[in-house]
Amino acid sequence: MSSTATSTKSEKTSSPPKKASSSSHQQHNITESKEKKQMISNNKIGLEKDKELIDEKSLLTGTSLLSKEDDEGNVEYKWKLVNLSEDRFKHLVTQMKYRLSEGQGECIYEIGINDDGFPLGLSEDEYKETLSNIEKMANELQATVSIICEKQVSSEQSKKSKKNMKQQSANSTATNGESEGSASSTSTNGTNTTTVATTLEEKRWVGEVLVRKFGEEEYLDVRIAVCGNVDSGKSTLIGVLTRGQLDNGRGLARASVFIHKHELSTGRTSSVSHQIMGFDSKGDIVNYSQFQSPSWQDIIEKSSKVCTFIDLAGHEKYLKTTVYGMTSSQLDYGCVVVGSNMGISKMSKEHIGLLLALKIPMFFCVTKVDICPENVLKQTLETIHKILKLPGVRKLPYHVKTEDDVVTCAKNLASDRIAPIFLLSSVTGENLPLLHKFLNLLPVRKDWESLIDKPAEYVVDQTFFVAGVGTVVSGIVQCGSISVNDKLMLGPDSNGQFRSVVVKSIHCKRVNVKRAHAGQHASLALKKERRSGIRKGMVLVDDPNPKAVWEFEAECLVLYHSTTIKENYQPVVHCGCVRQTAKIVKMDVESLRTGEKAKVKFRFMFRPEYIRKGERLIFREGRTKGLGVISDVFE
């Protein structure tokens, strides 16, 4: 009996390790199978884990550490802001003012994060007090605070941060250490790490907060070109975003976007049109109304940030208009719309090539997913991935499925190393809230504030005649500022001459204003000027002796040509709002083929133009395409 009892006891005592080992073995197998599945899915789609492509991480991605805090830029790390003195509060307000100026009116605060990027987290009371202090600081600067995300630090993150702290404490003891003094320092450091470790084991809060300025006239303007193949749903998507009403599948949403009558009858865009979508200081969309759609003036008055959508033509015969719309609009980003049931076509590739040539960051909107079969959608996505992996493109495709992905993509898109992909439906509204949040978080790419103090320069991209007002020109203020009754030089004409004109009135986004500054798209009414005497590509400058250019030199790259390019070749050159045929006068090589580079000297065929060094150009002729950067100009 005793022997059997002892044997059963030994069996009982020895059985738990077997269970533990089997469960650990099962867990190991599960993790291995998950990793294999992940590897297989990644190989199918063709994704790579490239650390250089996403250098800035978000709290939402589930990563334990962020990159170290940068003294420049509009992102600030704060562990906690508790029991602030008056002097400390004033210092923090000054710091927030700097971050807002770096982000041209908006900045992001990472709460519960120390300067090294460790998510230490805060207790609930500390977190609430820190948030209220940030709101008080924002009120001092006429700004509002909106929470992008809140989450609790996981146990894995706390363990990692504990390890890092222990390493730091060990390093400090090593540097301090001699005999008794070192012993005392290690004991104190040990107590600190243990207290931090105990606090980290609790539920700790971290958050990401957007601070945005609000003002009566000032607002952020993000310009986005919407391009893609014909019938892919560009105008419909813009109509749904700006009106807030879903499409009926038969052209309801796009009717509000079209300008001309023939566009309504054919359903195809043939011109460059502008539509706006406004966000208030808290990130809510101001376009949407239950009764009637608000006017542009109502949207501008309520908005702290405006997304201007530039609707471009997708048909091949309107490519000239599309190229002009891209080069003349000073774009921040490009939105490539792809019909999921159509795939990537020739014109989609043309538009992607133009965005790459102009170095404009892009994101993809795959539309019509509600009517697309799964196998066709998968094939379309694989084609997009293949294009993004080409040597000349080298972007990381990033499928946006959650709000976590939205914040990560919005932060990293300006670096031009990532290409977010949204799967949308304008009829069912699938994933449209994710696109709304993405557009709200997109930063302005160009630093216009640094150009406000320079002499005024304004480029004409369209001309009108308004009854009772006279000649009106529209365009973008490239630098400086223009006020009502300012005297500026207009030109060059066909002889290269400039003449003095007076600005009678100014409209920005269809709102009457007294002043327009750098970065704003404005319409100017000119006194005693005929529309026939003004053309696209002319400039208004605050310079007593502006000079027009007949010849210029550029570093050029031929993207495609069927044979060879030699001297006297005459392509059409697009440079900003300038669009004119130019002849190649001189090259530093005998001939140019596809993929070759050379220094080329051009001469305009019909009239001189106002261009400057450093501007990017695109030249085309039939299927021939090339790009370049102006290195020198000659009168």
mmCIF file with all atom_site columns, N, CA, C and O in Angstrom, residues 260-284:
data_model
loop_
_atom_site.group_PDB
_atom_site.id
_atom_site.type_symbol
_atom_site.label_atom_id
_atom_site.label_alt_id
_atom_site.label_comp_id
_atom_site.label_asym_id
_atom_site.label_entity_id
_atom_site.label_seq_id
_atom_site.pdbx_PDB_ins_code
_atom_site.Cartn_x
_atom_site.Cartn_y
_atom_site.Cartn_z
_atom_site.occupancy
_atom_site.B_iso_or_equiv
_atom_site.pdbx_formal_charge
_atom_site.auth_seq_id
_atom_site.auth_comp_id
_atom_site.auth_asym_id
_atom_site.auth_atom_id
_atom_site.pdbx_PDB_model_num
ATOM 1   N N  . HIS A 1 260 ? -18.633 72.108 -66.415 1.00 0.00 ? 260 HIS A N  1
ATOM 2   C CA . HIS A 1 260 ? -19.222 72.309 -67.736 1.00 0.00 ? 260 HIS A CA 1
ATOM 3   C C  . HIS A 1 260 ? -20.393 71.354 -67.987 1.00 0.00 ? 260 HIS A C  1
ATOM 4   O O  . HIS A 1 260 ? -20.490 70.281 -67.375 1.00 0.00 ? 260 HIS A O  1
ATOM 5   N N  . LYS A 1 261 ? -21.240 71.755 -68.936 1.00 0.00 ? 261 LYS A N  1
ATOM 6   C CA . LYS A 1 261 ? -22.429 70.971 -69.258 1.00 0.00 ? 261 LYS A CA 1
ATOM 7   C C  . LYS A 1 261 ? -22.058 69.632 -69.900 1.00 0.00 ? 261 LYS A C  1
ATOM 8   O O  . LYS A 1 261 ? -22.673 68.601 -69.614 1.00 0.00 ? 261 LYS A O  1
ATOM 9   N N  . HIS A 1 262 ? -21.040 69.651 -70.767 1.00 0.00 ? 262 HIS A N  1
ATOM 10  C CA . HIS A 1 262 ? -20.654 68.404 -71.429 1.00 0.00 ? 262 HIS A CA 1
ATOM 11  C C  . HIS A 1 262 ? -20.058 67.402 -70.448 1.00 0.00 ? 262 HIS A C  1
ATOM 12  O O  . HIS A 1 262 ? -20.088 66.197 -70.690 1.00 0.00 ? 262 HIS A O  1
ATOM 13  N N  . GLU A 1 263 ? -19.508 67.872 -69.313 1.00 0.00 ? 263 GLU A N  1
ATOM 14  C CA . GLU A 1 263 ? -19.001 66.954 -68.288 1.00 0.00 ? 263 GLU A CA 1
ATOM 15  C C  . GLU A 1 263 ? -20.161 66.192 -67.632 1.00 0.00 ? 263 GLU A C  1
ATOM 16  O O  . GLU A 1 263 ? -20.039 65.003 -67.331 1.00 0.00 ? 263 GLU A O  1
ATOM 17  N N  . LEU A 1 264 ? -21.270 66.873 -67.428 1.00 0.00 ? 264 LEU A N  1
ATOM 18  C CA . LEU A 1 264 ? -22.445 66.215 -66.848 1.00 0.00 ? 264 LEU A CA 1
ATOM 19  C C  . LEU A 1 264 ? -23.010 65.148 -67.785 1.00 0.00 ? 264 LEU A C  1
ATOM 20  O O  . LEU A 1 264 ? -23.424 64.073 -67.350 1.00 0.00 ? 264 LEU A O  1
ATOM 21  N N  . SER A 1 265 ? -23.040 65.465 -69.084 1.00 0.00 ? 265 SER A N  1
ATOM 22  C CA . SER A 1 265 ? -23.628 64.524 -70.047 1.00 0.00 ? 265 SER A CA 1
ATOM 23  C C  . SER A 1 265 ? -22.740 63.298 -70.269 1.00 0.00 ? 265 SER A C  1
ATOM 24  O O  . SER A 1 265 ? -23.238 62.182 -70.402 1.00 0.00 ? 265 SER A O  1
ATOM 25  N N  . THR A 1 266 ? -21.407 63.500 -70.292 1.00 0.00 ? 266 THR A N  1
ATOM 26  C CA . THR A 1 266 ? -20.495 62.377 -70.530 1.00 0.00 ? 266 THR A CA 1
ATOM 27  C C  . THR A 1 266 ? -20.039 61.698 -69.242 1.00 0.00 ? 266 THR A C  1
ATOM 28  O O  . THR A 1 266 ? -19.623 60.540 -69.265 1.00 0.00 ? 266 THR A O  1
ATOM 29  N N  . GLY A 1 267 ? -20.068 62.435 -68.109 1.00 0.00 ? 267 GLY A N  1
ATOM 30  C CA . GLY A 1 267 ? -19.583 61.882 -66.845 1.00 0.00 ? 267 GLY A CA 1
ATOM 31  C C  . GLY A 1 267 ? -18.080 61.889 -66.715 1.00 0.00 ? 267 GLY A C  1
ATOM 32  O O  . GLY A 1 267 ? -17.528 61.216 -65.841 1.00 0.00 ? 267 GLY A O  1
ATOM 33  N N  . ARG A 1 268 ? -17.386 62.683 -67.569 1.00 0.00 ? 268 ARG A N  1
ATOM 34  C CA . ARG A 1 268 ? -15.916 62.727 -67.552 1.00 0.00 ? 268 ARG A CA 1
ATOM 35  C C  . ARG A 1 268 ? -15.427 64.152 -67.333 1.00 0.00 ? 268 ARG A C  1
ATOM 36  O O  . ARG A 1 268 ? -15.895 65.082 -67.982 1.00 0.00 ? 268 ARG A O  1
ATOM 37  N N  . THR A 1 269 ? -14.467 64.304 -66.423 1.00 0.00 ? 269 THR A N  1
ATOM 38  C CA . THR A 1 269 ? -13.878 65.616 -66.151 1.00 0.00 ? 269 THR A CA 1
ATOM 39  C C  . THR A 1 269 ? -12.945 66.005 -67.293 1.00 0.00 ? 269 THR A C  1
ATOM 40  O O  . THR A 1 269 ? -12.122 65.198 -67.728 1.00 0.00 ? 269 THR A O  1
ATOM 41  N N  . SER A 1 270 ? -13.085 67.259 -67.764 1.00 0.00 ? 270 SER A N  1
ATOM 42  C CA . SER A 1 270 ? -12.206 67.734 -68.845 1.00 0.00 ? 270 SER A CA 1
ATOM 43  C C  . SER A 1 270 ? -11.432 68.982 -68.447 1.00 0.00 ? 270 SER A C  1
ATOM 44  O O  . SER A 1 270 ? -10.658 69.494 -69.244 1.00 0.00 ? 270 SER A O  1
ATOM 45  N N  . SER A 1 271 ? -11.649 69.495 -67.230 1.00 0.00 ? 271 SER A N  1
ATOM 46  C CA . SER A 1 271 ? -10.979 70.711 -66.786 1.00 0.00 ? 271 SER A CA 1
ATOM 47  C C  . SER A 1 271 ? -10.423 70.508 -65.382 1.00 0.00 ? 271 SER A C  1
ATOM 48  O O  . SER A 1 271 ? -10.603 69.450 -64.780 1.00 0.00 ? 271 SER A O  1
ATOM 49  N N  . VAL A 1 272 ? -9.754  71.533 -64.873 1.00 0.00 ? 272 VAL A N  1
ATOM 50  C CA . VAL A 1 272 ? -9.206  71.494 -63.507 1.00 0.00 ? 272 VAL A CA 1
ATOM 51  C C  . VAL A 1 272 ? -10.176 72.242 -62.598 1.00 0.00 ? 272 VAL A C  1
ATOM 52  O O  . VAL A 1 272 ? -10.370 73.447 -62.760 1.00 0.00 ? 272 VAL A O  1
ATOM 53  N N  . SER A 1 273 ? -10.795 71.536 -61.658 1.00 0.00 ? 273 SER A N  1
ATOM 54  C CA . SER A 1 273 ? -11.743 72.180 -60.738 1.00 0.00 ? 273 SER A CA 1
ATOM 55  C C  . SER A 1 273 ? -11.261 72.046 -59.303 1.00 0.00 ? 273 SER A C  1
ATOM 56  O O  . SER A 1 273 ? -10.518 71.111 -58.969 1.00 0.00 ? 273 SER A O  1
ATOM 57  N N  . HIS A 1 274 ? -11.692 72.976 -58.455 1.00 0.00 ? 274 HIS A N  1
ATOM 58  C CA . HIS A 1 274 ? -11.276 73.018 -57.049 1.00 0.00 ? 274 HIS A CA 1
ATOM 59  C C  . HIS A 1 274 ? -12.491 72.818 -56.150 1.00 0.00 ? 274 HIS A C  1
ATOM 60  O O  . HIS A 1 274 ? -13.536 73.439 -56.369 1.00 0.00 ? 274 HIS A O  1
ATOM 61  N N  . GLN A 1 275 ? -12.345 71.980 -55.137 1.00 0.00 ? 275 GLN A N  1
ATOM 62  C CA . GLN A 1 275 ? -13.363 71.787 -54.103 1.00 0.00 ? 275 GLN A CA 1
ATOM 63  C C  . GLN A 1 275 ? -12.660 71.796 -52.756 1.00 0.00 ? 275 GLN A C  1
ATOM 64  O O  . GLN A 1 275 ? -11.501 71.384 -52.643 1.00 0.00 ? 275 GLN A O  1
ATOM 65  N N  . ILE A 1 276 ? -13.373 72.277 -51.713 1.00 0.00 ? 276 ILE A N  1
ATOM 66  C CA . ILE A 1 276 ? -12.732 72.384 -50.402 1.00 0.00 ? 276 ILE A CA 1
ATOM 67  C C  . ILE A 1 276 ? -13.487 71.568 -49.356 1.00 0.00 ? 276 ILE A C  1
ATOM 68  O O  . ILE A 1 276 ? -14.692 71.346 -49.459 1.00 0.00 ? 276 ILE A O  1
ATOM 69  N N  . MET A 1 277 ? -12.722 71.125 -48.363 1.00 0.00 ? 277 MET A N  1
ATOM 70  C CA . MET A 1 277 ? -13.262 70.386 -47.217 1.00 0.00 ? 277 MET A CA 1
ATOM 71  C C  . MET A 1 277 ? -12.622 70.976 -45.961 1.00 0.00 ? 277 MET A C  1
ATOM 72  O O  . MET A 1 277 ? -11.392 70.985 -45.833 1.00 0.00 ? 277 MET A O  1
ATOM 73  N N  . GLY A 1 278 ? -13.452 71.506 -45.058 1.00 0.00 ? 278 GLY A N  1
ATOM 74  C CA . GLY A 1 278 ? -12.935 72.226 -43.895 1.00 0.00 ? 278 GLY A CA 1
ATOM 75  C C  . GLY A 1 278 ? -13.006 71.413 -42.615 1.00 0.00 ? 278 GLY A C  1
ATOM 76  O O  . GLY A 1 278 ? -13.942 70.638 -42.394 1.00 0.00 ? 278 GLY A O  1
ATOM 77  N N  . PHE A 1 279 ? -11.989 71.584 -41.759 1.00 0.00 ? 279 PHE A N  1
ATOM 78  C CA . PHE A 1 279 ? -11.961 70.990 -40.420 1.00 0.00 ? 279 PHE A CA 1
ATOM 79  C C  . PHE A 1 279 ? -11.834 72.114 -39.398 1.00 0.00 ? 279 PHE A C  1
ATOM 80  O O  . PHE A 1 279 ? -11.041 73.048 -39.594 1.00 0.00 ? 279 PHE A O  1
ATOM 81  N N  . ASP A 1 280 ? -12.610 72.032 -38.308 1.00 0.00 ? 280 ASP A N  1
ATOM 82  C CA . ASP A 1 280 ? -12.465 73.035 -37.256 1.00 0.00 ? 280 ASP A CA 1
ATOM 83  C C  . ASP A 1 280 ? -11.278 72.682 -36.371 1.00 0.00 ? 280 ASP A C  1
ATOM 84  O O  . ASP A 1 280 ? -10.572 71.697 -36.601 1.00 0.00 ? 280 ASP A O  1
ATOM 85  N N  . SER A 1 281 ? -11.052 73.491 -35.320 1.00 0.00 ? 281 SER A N  1
ATOM 86  C CA . SER A 1 281 ? -9.855  73.305 -34.492 1.00 0.00 ? 281 SER A CA 1
ATOM 87  C C  . SER A 1 281 ? -9.877  71.987 -33.725 1.00 0.00 ? 281 SER A C  1
ATOM 88  O O  . SER A 1 281 ? -8.843  71.498 -33.289 1.00 0.00 ? 281 SER A O  1
ATOM 89  N N  . LYS A 1 282 ? -11.070 71.374 -33.562 1.00 0.00 ? 282 LYS A N  1
ATOM 90  C CA . LYS A 1 282 ? -11.163 70.089 -32.862 1.00 0.00 ? 282 LYS A CA 1
ATOM 91  C C  . LYS A 1 282 ? -11.114 68.900 -33.811 1.00 0.00 ? 282 LYS A C  1
ATOM 92  O O  . LYS A 1 282 ? -11.202 67.752 -33.380 1.00 0.00 ? 282 LYS A O  1
ATOM 93  N N  . GLY A 1 283 ? -11.038 69.169 -35.128 1.00 0.00 ? 283 GLY A N  1
ATOM 94  C CA . GLY A 1 283 ? -10.937 68.079 -36.100 1.00 0.00 ? 283 GLY A CA 1
ATOM 95  C C  . GLY A 1 283 ? -12.256 67.620 -36.671 1.00 0.00 ? 283 GLY A C  1
ATOM 96  O O  . GLY A 1 283 ? -12.299 66.618 -37.388 1.00 0.00 ? 283 GLY A O  1
ATOM 97  N N  . ASP A 1 284 ? -13.350 68.331 -36.380 1.00 0.00 ? 284 ASP A N  1
ATOM 98  C CA . ASP A 1 284 ? -14.660 67.968 -36.936 1.00 0.00 ? 284 ASP A CA 1
ATOM 99  C C  . ASP A 1 284 ? -14.841 68.612 -38.304 1.00 0.00 ? 284 ASP A C  1
ATOM 100 O O  . ASP A 1 284 ? -14.395 69.747 -38.540 1.00 0.00 ? 284 ASP A O  1
#
